[in-house]
Structures are given as C-alpha cells and as structure tokens.
mmCIF file of C-alpha atoms in Angstrom:
data_model
loop_
_atom_site.group_PDB
_atom_site.id
_atom_site.type_symbol
_atom_site.label_atom_id
_atom_site.label_comp_id
_atom_site.label_asym_id
_atom_site.label_seq_id
_atom_site.Cartn_x
_atom_site.Cartn_y
_atom_site.Cartn_z
ATOM 1 C CA MET A 145 -34.143 -52.473 -35.743
ATOM 2 C CA ALA A 146 -34.616 -56.395 -37.334
ATOM 3 C CA ASN A 147 -32.567 -59.153 -38.325
ATOM 4 C CA ARG A 148 -30.096 -58.168 -40.993
ATOM 5 C CA VAL A 149 -30.579 -60.058 -44.344
ATOM 6 C CA GLU A 150 -27.335 -59.786 -46.854
ATOM 7 C CA ILE A 151 -29.092 -59.930 -50.641
ATOM 8 C CA PRO A 152 -26.855 -61.353 -52.713
ATOM 9 C CA PHE A 153 -26.307 -60.049 -55.685
ATOM 10 C CA ASP A 154 -24.078 -59.742 -58.402
ATOM 11 C CA LYS A 155 -22.574 -56.517 -59.775
ATOM 12 C CA ALA A 156 -21.475 -57.660 -62.872
ATOM 13 C CA GLN A 157 -25.071 -58.233 -63.734
ATOM 14 C CA VAL A 158 -26.093 -54.166 -61.966
ATOM 15 C CA LYS A 159 -22.690 -53.238 -64.190
ATOM 16 C CA LYS A 160 -24.161 -54.491 -67.514
ATOM 17 C CA ALA A 161 -27.923 -53.513 -66.162
ATOM 18 C CA VAL A 162 -26.745 -49.791 -65.658
ATOM 19 C CA GLN A 163 -25.319 -49.375 -68.975
ATOM 20 C CA ALA A 164 -28.284 -50.852 -70.783
ATOM 21 C CA LEU A 165 -30.238 -48.429 -69.391
ATOM 22 C CA GLN A 166 -27.752 -45.544 -70.324
ATOM 23 C CA ALA A 167 -28.101 -47.284 -74.024
ATOM 24 C CA PHE A 168 -31.648 -46.814 -73.554
ATOM 25 C CA GLN A 169 -31.882 -43.389 -72.742
ATOM 26 C CA LYS A 170 -29.386 -42.447 -75.549
ATOM 27 C CA SER A 171 -31.035 -44.313 -78.523
ATOM 28 C CA LYS A 172 -33.912 -42.017 -78.564
ATOM 29 C CA SER A 173 -35.426 -39.412 -80.608
ATOM 30 C CA LYS A 174 -33.466 -36.346 -81.158
ATOM 31 C CA ALA A 175 -36.397 -34.507 -79.915
ATOM 32 C CA ASP A 176 -35.473 -35.948 -76.055
ATOM 33 C CA VAL A 177 -32.502 -34.927 -76.031
ATOM 34 C CA SER A 178 -32.568 -31.826 -74.255
ATOM 35 C CA LEU A 179 -34.193 -34.109 -71.750
ATOM 36 C CA LEU A 180 -30.992 -36.210 -71.252
ATOM 37 C CA ASP A 181 -28.655 -36.798 -68.766
ATOM 38 C CA GLU A 182 -28.910 -34.458 -65.730
ATOM 39 C CA ALA A 183 -32.177 -34.674 -65.746
ATOM 40 C CA HIS A 184 -33.882 -38.134 -65.972
ATOM 41 C CA ALA A 185 -33.763 -39.943 -62.016
ATOM 42 C CA ILE A 186 -32.770 -43.100 -62.079
ATOM 43 C CA SER A 187 -34.102 -45.157 -59.294
ATOM 44 C CA LEU A 188 -34.432 -48.426 -57.641
ATOM 45 C CA LEU A 189 -37.348 -50.282 -57.148
ATOM 46 C CA PHE A 190 -38.380 -52.993 -54.848
ATOM 47 C CA THR A 191 -40.827 -55.373 -53.673
ATOM 48 C CA LEU A 192 -41.420 -57.090 -50.993
ATOM 49 C CA TRP A 193 -43.178 -60.492 -50.421
ATOM 50 C CA LYS A 194 -45.576 -59.203 -47.737
ATOM 51 C CA ILE A 195 -47.153 -55.829 -46.591
ATOM 52 C CA PRO A 196 -45.804 -54.689 -43.615
ATOM 53 C CA LYS A 197 -47.153 -53.384 -40.905
ATOM 54 C CA LYS A 198 -46.037 -50.407 -40.332
ATOM 55 C CA ALA A 199 -45.147 -47.809 -42.765
ATOM 56 C CA GLN A 200 -41.109 -47.066 -42.453
ATOM 57 C CA THR A 201 -38.758 -44.165 -44.446
ATOM 58 C CA ILE A 202 -35.287 -45.635 -44.663
ATOM 59 C CA ARG A 203 -32.687 -42.804 -44.980
ATOM 60 C CA ILE A 204 -29.799 -44.046 -47.862
ATOM 61 C CA PRO A 205 -26.699 -42.237 -47.513
ATOM 62 C CA LEU A 206 -24.250 -42.727 -51.162
ATOM 63 C CA PRO A 207 -21.482 -42.440 -51.743
ATOM 64 C CA HIS A 208 -21.817 -40.243 -55.182
ATOM 65 C CA GLY A 209 -24.568 -37.002 -54.595
ATOM 66 C CA GLN A 210 -26.846 -38.172 -57.104
ATOM 67 C CA ARG A 211 -29.267 -34.509 -56.778
ATOM 68 C CA LEU A 212 -27.722 -31.671 -59.339
ATOM 69 C CA ASP A 213 -25.394 -28.733 -58.341
ATOM 70 C CA THR A 214 -28.281 -26.433 -59.527
ATOM 71 C CA ASP A 215 -30.822 -27.951 -57.967
ATOM 72 C CA GLU A 216 -32.469 -25.226 -55.753
ATOM 73 C CA VAL A 217 -32.635 -25.770 -51.355
ATOM 74 C CA CYS A 218 -35.187 -24.658 -49.354
ATOM 75 C CA LEU A 219 -34.538 -23.704 -45.551
ATOM 76 C CA PHE A 220 -37.997 -23.650 -43.413
ATOM 77 C CA THR A 221 -35.659 -23.054 -39.453
ATOM 78 C CA ARG A 222 -37.528 -21.395 -36.335
ATOM 79 C CA ASP A 223 -38.437 -18.142 -34.617
ATOM 80 C CA GLU A 224 -35.594 -16.948 -33.095
ATOM 81 C CA PRO A 225 -35.941 -15.560 -29.511
ATOM 82 C CA HIS A 226 -36.122 -11.192 -29.098
ATOM 83 C CA MET A 227 -35.030 -10.925 -33.232
ATOM 84 C CA THR A 228 -37.260 -10.822 -36.738
ATOM 85 C CA SER A 229 -38.174 -12.228 -38.831
ATOM 86 C CA ASP A 230 -35.630 -10.410 -40.692
ATOM 87 C CA GLN A 231 -33.209 -10.172 -37.896
ATOM 88 C CA THR A 232 -33.670 -14.228 -38.242
ATOM 89 C CA GLN A 233 -32.786 -15.468 -41.880
ATOM 90 C CA ARG A 234 -30.233 -13.091 -41.057
ATOM 91 C CA PHE A 235 -28.536 -14.819 -38.575
ATOM 92 C CA TYR A 236 -28.865 -17.672 -40.136
ATOM 93 C CA LYS A 237 -27.910 -16.564 -43.528
ATOM 94 C CA ARG A 238 -24.868 -15.872 -41.277
ATOM 95 C CA LEU A 239 -24.336 -19.216 -39.512
ATOM 96 C CA LEU A 240 -24.493 -21.346 -42.704
ATOM 97 C CA GLN A 241 -21.066 -19.464 -43.903
ATOM 98 C CA GLU A 242 -19.638 -19.378 -40.937
ATOM 99 C CA LYS A 243 -19.717 -23.558 -40.855
ATOM 100 C CA GLY A 244 -19.459 -23.650 -45.408
ATOM 101 C CA VAL A 245 -22.992 -24.561 -45.944
ATOM 102 C CA ASN A 246 -23.703 -22.001 -49.262
ATOM 103 C CA ASN A 247 -26.399 -24.964 -51.422
ATOM 104 C CA ILE A 248 -28.852 -23.903 -49.331
ATOM 105 C CA ALA A 249 -30.895 -20.952 -51.567
ATOM 106 C CA GLU A 250 -33.585 -19.387 -49.759
ATOM 107 C CA ILE A 251 -34.202 -19.842 -45.778
ATOM 108 C CA ILE A 252 -38.297 -19.039 -44.318
ATOM 109 C CA PRO A 253 -38.800 -18.679 -40.993
ATOM 110 C CA TYR A 254 -41.375 -20.465 -39.155
ATOM 111 C CA SER A 255 -43.572 -16.950 -38.445
ATOM 112 C CA VAL A 256 -43.409 -15.873 -42.195
ATOM 113 C CA LEU A 257 -44.455 -19.177 -43.304
ATOM 114 C CA LYS A 258 -47.481 -18.715 -41.875
ATOM 115 C CA THR A 259 -48.493 -15.580 -42.322
ATOM 116 C CA GLU A 260 -47.213 -15.139 -46.060
ATOM 117 C CA TYR A 261 -47.679 -18.519 -46.748
ATOM 118 C CA LYS A 262 -51.242 -19.738 -46.166
ATOM 119 C CA PRO A 263 -53.385 -19.486 -49.536
ATOM 120 C CA HIS A 264 -52.799 -22.544 -51.257
ATOM 121 C CA GLU A 265 -52.226 -20.213 -54.174
ATOM 122 C CA ALA A 266 -48.292 -19.050 -52.659
ATOM 123 C CA LYS A 267 -48.094 -22.494 -50.265
ATOM 124 C CA ARG A 268 -48.288 -23.782 -54.417
ATOM 125 C CA ARG A 269 -45.919 -21.502 -56.015
ATOM 126 C CA LEU A 270 -43.557 -22.655 -53.366
ATOM 127 C CA LEU A 271 -43.729 -25.853 -54.231
ATOM 128 C CA GLY A 272 -42.810 -25.204 -57.749
ATOM 129 C CA ASN A 273 -40.227 -23.057 -57.121
ATOM 130 C CA TYR A 274 -37.120 -25.422 -55.641
ATOM 131 C CA ASN A 275 -36.350 -28.901 -55.844
ATOM 132 C CA MET A 276 -35.698 -29.987 -52.073
ATOM 133 C CA PHE A 277 -37.617 -28.807 -48.655
ATOM 134 C CA LEU A 278 -35.287 -29.183 -45.531
ATOM 135 C CA SER A 279 -36.310 -28.527 -41.933
ATOM 136 C CA ASP A 280 -35.389 -27.098 -38.344
ATOM 137 C CA GLU A 281 -35.933 -30.698 -36.544
ATOM 138 C CA ARG A 282 -37.100 -27.820 -33.972
ATOM 139 C CA VAL A 283 -39.852 -26.901 -36.165
ATOM 140 C CA ARG A 284 -40.672 -30.080 -37.861
ATOM 141 C CA ARG A 285 -43.760 -31.395 -36.657
ATOM 142 C CA LEU A 286 -45.374 -28.186 -36.351
ATOM 143 C CA LEU A 287 -44.765 -28.190 -40.826
ATOM 144 C CA SER A 288 -46.976 -30.306 -41.269
ATOM 145 C CA SER A 289 -50.487 -28.038 -40.708
ATOM 146 C CA HIS A 290 -48.709 -25.173 -43.000
ATOM 147 C CA LEU A 291 -47.525 -26.474 -45.779
ATOM 148 C CA GLY A 292 -50.617 -28.746 -47.411
ATOM 149 C CA LYS A 293 -50.879 -32.139 -48.875
ATOM 150 C CA HIS A 294 -48.890 -31.166 -51.974
ATOM 151 C CA PHE A 295 -46.389 -31.283 -50.903
ATOM 152 C CA TYR A 296 -46.691 -34.839 -49.905
ATOM 153 C CA GLN A 297 -48.096 -35.894 -53.006
ATOM 154 C CA ARG A 298 -45.621 -35.236 -54.607
ATOM 155 C CA LYS A 299 -42.596 -36.442 -52.824
ATOM 156 C CA LYS A 300 -41.175 -32.569 -51.200
ATOM 157 C CA GLU A 301 -41.643 -33.026 -47.580
ATOM 158 C CA PRO A 302 -39.241 -31.102 -46.170
ATOM 159 C CA LEU A 303 -36.424 -33.331 -44.110
ATOM 160 C CA CYS A 304 -34.728 -32.981 -41.133
ATOM 161 C CA VAL A 305 -31.015 -31.314 -40.553
ATOM 162 C CA ASN A 306 -30.442 -30.431 -36.708
ATOM 163 C CA LEU A 307 -28.656 -26.673 -36.965
ATOM 164 C CA GLN A 308 -27.097 -27.400 -34.409
ATOM 165 C CA SER A 309 -24.911 -29.703 -35.223
ATOM 166 C CA LYS A 310 -21.066 -29.035 -35.173
ATOM 167 C CA ASN A 311 -20.711 -30.635 -38.201
ATOM 168 C CA LEU A 312 -23.116 -28.677 -40.052
ATOM 169 C CA ALA A 313 -21.878 -28.663 -43.767
ATOM 170 C CA ARG A 314 -21.823 -32.860 -43.168
ATOM 171 C CA ASP A 315 -24.288 -33.768 -41.954
ATOM 172 C CA VAL A 316 -26.351 -30.665 -44.687
ATOM 173 C CA HIS A 317 -24.488 -32.525 -47.908
ATOM 174 C CA ARG A 318 -25.449 -36.119 -46.748
ATOM 175 C CA VAL A 319 -29.541 -35.073 -46.085
ATOM 176 C CA ILE A 320 -28.831 -32.902 -49.825
ATOM 177 C CA GLN A 321 -27.291 -35.816 -52.172
ATOM 178 C CA GLY A 322 -28.281 -38.638 -50.054
ATOM 179 C CA THR A 323 -31.584 -40.173 -50.393
ATOM 180 C CA SER A 324 -34.668 -41.937 -48.847
ATOM 181 C CA MET A 325 -36.966 -44.638 -49.736
ATOM 182 C CA LYS A 326 -40.874 -44.152 -47.746
ATOM 183 C CA VAL A 327 -41.921 -48.202 -46.452
ATOM 184 C CA SER A 328 -45.528 -48.075 -47.022
ATOM 185 C CA ASN A 329 -48.111 -50.149 -44.991
ATOM 186 C CA ARG A 330 -50.705 -50.301 -48.402
ATOM 187 C CA GLY A 331 -48.372 -52.275 -50.329
ATOM 188 C CA CYS A 332 -45.420 -54.489 -51.392
ATOM 189 C CA CYS A 333 -43.714 -51.837 -54.126
ATOM 190 C CA CYS A 334 -41.328 -48.890 -52.606
ATOM 191 C CA MET A 335 -39.111 -46.674 -54.362
ATOM 192 C CA ALA A 336 -35.482 -45.352 -54.234
ATOM 193 C CA ARG A 337 -33.485 -42.523 -56.363
ATOM 194 C CA ILE A 338 -29.953 -43.165 -57.141
ATOM 195 C CA GLY A 339 -28.552 -41.085 -59.518
ATOM 196 C CA HIS A 340 -29.527 -39.348 -62.533
ATOM 197 C CA HIS A 341 -27.807 -39.907 -66.623
ATOM 198 C CA GLY A 342 -25.253 -37.276 -66.252
ATOM 199 C CA MET A 343 -23.478 -39.740 -63.748
ATOM 200 C CA THR A 344 -20.471 -42.604 -64.311
ATOM 201 C CA THR A 345 -21.572 -45.737 -64.468
ATOM 202 C CA GLU A 346 -19.174 -46.851 -61.824
ATOM 203 C CA GLN A 347 -20.586 -43.660 -59.643
ATOM 204 C CA LEU A 348 -24.394 -45.041 -60.347
ATOM 205 C CA THR A 349 -23.579 -48.903 -59.365
ATOM 206 C CA GLU A 350 -21.728 -48.242 -56.491
ATOM 207 C CA ASN A 351 -24.554 -46.202 -54.655
ATOM 208 C CA ILE A 352 -26.328 -49.265 -55.963
ATOM 209 C CA GLU A 353 -24.572 -50.849 -54.165
ATOM 210 C CA ALA A 354 -24.798 -48.746 -50.975
ATOM 211 C CA ALA A 355 -29.248 -48.389 -51.581
ATOM 212 C CA ILE A 356 -29.303 -52.412 -51.003
ATOM 213 C CA GLN A 357 -27.296 -53.274 -48.304
ATOM 214 C CA THR A 358 -28.707 -49.587 -46.327
ATOM 215 C CA VAL A 359 -32.135 -51.288 -47.273
ATOM 216 C CA ALA A 360 -31.423 -54.549 -46.066
ATOM 217 C CA ALA A 361 -29.605 -53.259 -42.846
ATOM 218 C CA LYS A 362 -32.693 -50.876 -42.130
ATOM 219 C CA LEU A 363 -35.573 -52.582 -42.844
ATOM 220 C CA ASN A 364 -37.771 -53.042 -40.559
ATOM 221 C CA MET A 365 -39.350 -56.787 -41.433
ATOM 222 C CA LYS A 366 -37.826 -60.383 -40.389
ATOM 223 C CA GLY A 367 -36.704 -63.207 -42.455
ATOM 224 C CA PRO A 368 -35.787 -62.856 -46.872
ATOM 225 C CA VAL A 369 -39.071 -59.891 -47.761
ATOM 226 C CA VAL A 370 -37.225 -58.901 -50.976
ATOM 227 C CA LYS A 371 -38.622 -60.533 -53.753
ATOM 228 C CA LEU A 372 -37.200 -58.826 -56.821
ATOM 229 C CA ILE A 373 -35.668 -55.619 -57.334
ATOM 230 C CA HIS A 374 -35.703 -52.959 -60.909
ATOM 231 C CA LEU A 375 -33.697 -50.528 -61.676
ATOM 232 C CA LYS A 376 -35.153 -47.836 -63.904
ATOM 233 C CA ASN A 377 -36.291 -44.686 -64.892
ATOM 234 C CA GLU A 378 -38.741 -42.531 -65.778
ATOM 235 C CA SER A 379 -39.715 -44.069 -69.205
ATOM 236 C CA SER A 380 -38.782 -47.620 -69.719
ATOM 237 C CA VAL A 381 -39.226 -50.803 -67.993
ATOM 238 C CA GLY A 382 -37.664 -52.540 -65.418
ATOM 239 C CA LEU A 383 -33.814 -53.952 -65.179
ATOM 240 C CA PRO A 384 -33.963 -57.225 -62.711
ATOM 241 C CA LEU A 385 -31.447 -56.925 -60.668
ATOM 242 C CA TYR A 386 -32.319 -59.057 -57.816
ATOM 243 C CA VAL A 387 -34.637 -61.933 -57.536
ATOM 244 C CA SER A 388 -35.435 -63.638 -54.345
ATOM 245 C CA ASN A 389 -35.331 -68.044 -54.584
ATOM 246 C CA LEU A 390 -39.252 -69.578 -54.061
ATOM 247 C CA ASN A 391 -37.707 -71.388 -50.656
ATOM 248 C CA HIS A 392 -38.379 -67.520 -48.836
ATOM 249 C CA LEU A 393 -41.742 -67.119 -49.343
ATOM 250 C CA THR A 394 -42.434 -71.112 -47.513
ATOM 251 C CA GLU A 395 -38.963 -70.083 -44.689
ATOM 252 C CA LEU A 396 -41.963 -66.682 -44.523
ATOM 253 C CA GLU A 397 -44.586 -68.261 -44.220
ATOM 254 C CA GLU A 398 -43.321 -71.428 -41.208
ATOM 255 C CA ALA A 399 -42.423 -67.640 -39.672
ATOM 256 C CA ASP A 400 -45.575 -66.737 -39.273
ATOM 257 C CA ILE A 401 -47.264 -70.052 -38.581
ATOM 258 C CA SER A 402 -44.297 -70.651 -35.733
ATOM 259 C CA ALA A 403 -45.876 -66.411 -34.718
ATOM 260 C CA LYS A 404 -49.028 -67.554 -34.946
ATOM 261 C CA THR A 405 -48.584 -70.991 -32.577
ATOM 262 C CA LEU A 406 -46.960 -68.674 -30.186
ATOM 263 C CA GLN A 407 -48.966 -65.697 -29.606
ATOM 264 C CA LYS A 408 -51.801 -68.880 -28.989
ATOM 265 C CA GLU A 409 -49.772 -70.213 -26.368
ATOM 266 C CA ARG A 410 -48.774 -67.437 -24.739
ATOM 267 C CA ALA A 411 -52.953 -66.388 -24.945
ATOM 268 C CA GLN A 412 -53.760 -70.156 -23.719
ATOM 269 C CA ALA A 413 -50.938 -69.733 -20.544
ATOM 270 C CA ARG A 414 -53.264 -66.154 -20.016
ATOM 271 C CA GLN A 415 -55.867 -68.143 -19.581
ATOM 272 C CA ALA A 416 -54.572 -70.522 -17.886
ATOM 273 C CA LYS A 417 -52.742 -68.094 -15.263
ATOM 274 C CA LYS A 418 -56.234 -66.185 -14.779
ATOM 275 C CA ALA A 419 -58.566 -69.081 -14.119
ATOM 276 C CA LYS A 420 -56.353 -70.513 -11.613
ATOM 277 C CA ASP A 421 -56.440 -67.474 -9.620
ATOM 278 C CA ALA A 422 -59.700 -67.023 -9.711
ATOM 279 C CA GLU A 423 -60.844 -70.504 -8.683
ATOM 280 C CA PRO A 424 -60.856 -70.488 -4.486
ATOM 281 C CA THR A 425 -59.569 -72.326 -2.135
ATOM 282 C CA GLY A 426 -61.187 -74.277 1.113
ATOM 283 C CA GLU A 427 -59.167 -72.311 3.225
ATOM 284 C CA LYS A 428 -59.337 -68.664 1.386
ATOM 285 C CA GLU A 429 -63.302 -69.860 2.240
ATOM 286 C CA GLU A 430 -63.016 -70.504 6.656
ATOM 287 C CA GLU A 431 -60.840 -67.204 6.561
ATOM 288 C CA LYS A 432 -63.625 -65.283 4.751
ATOM 289 C CA ILE A 433 -66.706 -66.227 6.125
ATOM 290 C CA PRO A 434 -66.253 -64.115 9.981
ATOM 291 C CA MET A 435 -66.371 -61.290 7.569
ATOM 292 C CA LEU A 436 -69.834 -61.527 6.134
ATOM 293 C CA VAL A 437 -70.864 -60.674 9.292
ATOM 294 C CA PRO A 438 -72.270 -57.443 10.548
ATOM 295 C CA ILE A 439 -69.684 -55.853 12.870
ATOM 296 C CA GLU A 440 -70.331 -52.882 14.264
ATOM 297 C CA THR A 441 -68.169 -50.184 14.751
ATOM 298 C CA PRO A 442 -66.898 -48.156 18.796
ATOM 299 C CA ARG A 443 -68.154 -45.297 16.700
ATOM 300 C CA LYS A 444 -71.568 -46.014 16.901
ATOM 301 C CA LYS A 445 -71.705 -46.808 20.750
ATOM 302 C CA PRO A 446 -70.097 -43.287 21.385
ATOM 303 C CA LYS A 447 -73.318 -41.683 20.116
ATOM 304 C CA LEU A 448 -75.538 -42.964 21.255
ATOM 305 C CA GLU A 449 -74.815 -42.542 24.633
ATOM 306 C CA ASN A 450 -74.344 -39.216 23.535
ATOM 307 C CA ALA A 451 -76.689 -38.575 22.452
ATOM 308 C CA SER A 452 -78.777 -39.999 25.689
ATOM 309 C CA LYS A 453 -76.918 -38.286 28.303
ATOM 310 C CA GLU A 454 -77.980 -34.259 26.615
ATOM 311 C CA LYS A 455 -81.609 -35.557 26.793
ATOM 312 C CA LEU A 456 -81.164 -36.653 30.458
ATOM 313 C CA GLN A 457 -79.793 -34.026 30.775
ATOM 314 C CA GLU A 458 -82.497 -31.739 28.275
ATOM 315 C CA LYS A 459 -84.875 -33.321 30.246
ATOM 316 C CA ALA A 460 -84.071 -32.852 33.751
ATOM 317 C CA PRO A 461 -84.307 -28.825 34.527
ATOM 318 C CA LYS A 462 -87.830 -29.005 32.693
ATOM 319 C CA THR A 463 -88.918 -32.265 35.545
ATOM 320 C CA ALA A 464 -86.721 -30.156 38.085
ATOM 321 C CA ALA A 465 -89.205 -26.757 37.474
ATOM 322 C CA ARG A 466 -91.727 -29.012 37.520
ATOM 323 C CA LYS A 467 -92.063 -30.112 40.460
ATOM 324 C CA LYS A 468 -90.773 -27.145 42.181
ATOM 325 C CA ALA A 469 -93.256 -25.215 40.100
ATOM 326 C CA ARG A 470 -95.940 -27.728 41.809
ATOM 327 C CA LYS A 471 -94.393 -27.224 45.195
ATOM 328 C CA ALA A 472 -93.876 -23.405 45.423
ATOM 329 C CA PRO A 473 -97.371 -22.506 46.544
ATOM 330 C CA ASN A 474 -99.172 -19.681 44.973
ATOM 331 C CA LYS A 475 -100.725 -15.788 45.782
ATOM 332 C CA ARG A 476 -103.813 -17.239 45.822
ATOM 333 C CA ALA A 477 -103.583 -19.214 47.749
ATOM 334 C CA LEU A 478 -101.199 -17.470 50.349
ATOM 335 C CA ALA A 479 -104.913 -14.384 50.950
ATOM 336 C CA ARG A 480 -106.844 -17.312 51.490
ATOM 337 C CA LEU A 481 -105.462 -19.158 54.488
ATOM 338 C CA GLN A 482 -104.239 -15.784 55.915
ATOM 339 C CA SER A 483 -107.555 -14.879 55.693
ATOM 340 C CA LYS A 484 -108.735 -17.647 57.609
ATOM 341 C CA LYS A 485 -106.884 -17.624 59.730
ATOM 342 C CA CYS A 486 -107.326 -13.864 60.700
ATOM 343 C CA PRO A 487 -111.555 -13.212 60.372
ATOM 344 C CA LYS A 488 -113.243 -10.346 60.724
#
C-alpha cells in the first residue's frame, strides 16, 4: 500500500453540496418525478494530477447502504463434487438461509452458466434481469471467459465473496451495500457511487467522508495525487468538494525528478560495477596462461597402449603360423627324398 496522504475537506461544505444537489433534483419538471429519489444515483468524481501506471480497483465500505432493498442480486457458485446442478443450487440456498443471507434472488452454478447461458442473447438477458452479481472466490477467475464483454462494459462484473466465511452474512452485506472504484491507467478520472436521492443529507455526508478517506488510504500512488473531487448525479453538473493546491503539482514534479535521478545513479553504479568486474588483473592473466597449453589427458594413453597390444597379439599368431608353415616340409618333397634314397 502506498504512503497515506490525507485529503483535507470541509464537512460543512460537503453538506451544502449535498443539499444543493437534492434541491436541484427536486426542482425538475413533474414529468420526471417518477424517476426521482431512489432511482437516481449520486457519485463522487475524482480527478488525479497524473495518470497511474497500473490499474487498480478500490473496495469502499460505506456506513449506510447505497443499494435499494428491491435490487436483485445473482450469485455464481462452484459445482459441488458428487452433486448435480439442482442439488448444488439447493445446497447453497440452504447455506445462505442458515447464515442469515436473504437478499440473493438467484443462484447459478458454474456448469449451468457454461451450458444454458452460452448464447449472447442469454447473456444479455441475464445481464438485464439483475442489478448486481456476486461470485464465489473459488470460481472468480473462470467467469470472465463465459460472461462476455457486456458485463464489463456496463460495470456489472461479479464481486468476490468467500462462501466459506464464518461471518458470511456480514461479508455479503458489506459487498452489496458497499461500493468500489476503478482507477484506470488510461485516464486521470475515476468515479464511485456513494448513494441515491432516497437517502438523507446526513447519510450521504457520512458516506462521502468514508469514501474520501478510503480512497486516500488505498490509492497506490505516492504523494498528493488527488487534484479535484466533485459530487454529481447522472444529470447534474459536478459540485466541487475539494480543490488541490498548486504546490502539490510542484511536489509531484520534484518527486518524479528525484526518482528519475535516483534511477540514473543506480544504473550508472551497475554499469561501473560490471565494467570493473570485466577488467582482468595481471595476477589472473598469469594464472590463466598455463591453462591455454593443451594437456594430454591420461585417458588417451591406455587406449593407445591397449590398441597396440591387441594389434601385436593379433599379429603374433599369424607370424608363428607362417613360420611353422615355412618349416613344415611338404609331402611331395618327402616322397621325392625317399625315392632318391631308395632307387629301384
């Protein structure tokens, strides 16, 4: 986690901004009265001094729930071993009832998601039927390839829940009634929903204070990087809650310059160390000179000696046989000698 930088803001100013936004919403035409209050969300818009290097998702717990009781929640679970999809559904419904979780409308096992919601029309129908999606943390990484891009474009990707937790009701309530903010590495603006117009001024003020403190604590960037904070709904302009001092920009620039100089110094030190290690000394050269002369290995001599002995052994019987053949007299010659000695 980055070094925490507090964001100073005036609580009275925040309360005035909330009241002004509520008054603006009530002053709209009567045709829009049916769409007022709980249907309109209120959000915080954060503007940063610089674009972050890495994307980040910040979970923000809120003291007052910002979702309606009528919002329908869908839960994706894993496939329990030795159970069918219907048995898995009944198993998790029983588990949620025992833990006191009553605000989940539908439970979909992973195998059902793969088979029944494979067509794009089925995925879009599923996306429109529910306001929020949760998933068992054991199958969270497997869902992205089966849900499709529409869940992520409309920012309805499933949020992780530990279904093996001892305090399951508390964890599910925090995830559903809390909010999250995506800090993108493609721009300097990010938004978090903190309530709706059906909430009171005090509830919205406390949610705004909790959201600002959480973002300041969990943002993975060093220094005072928050430039502006605005409060707005879907149809209003942004009401400023916090404006950063220009001195913060100079501090960030100085920090960037010092970080770059430190990186250069480290790189130069590494290069100098490599060059120093690569330079040979005189003693090392003298030690290496004898190794340049080829040395006969002791393995070659016995091979040569054995080969010469084998050749001699092969040649020896041949020469002895030849000598014996030369010394041994021929039968015809013996017969001639005997005939000469014994004339007729």
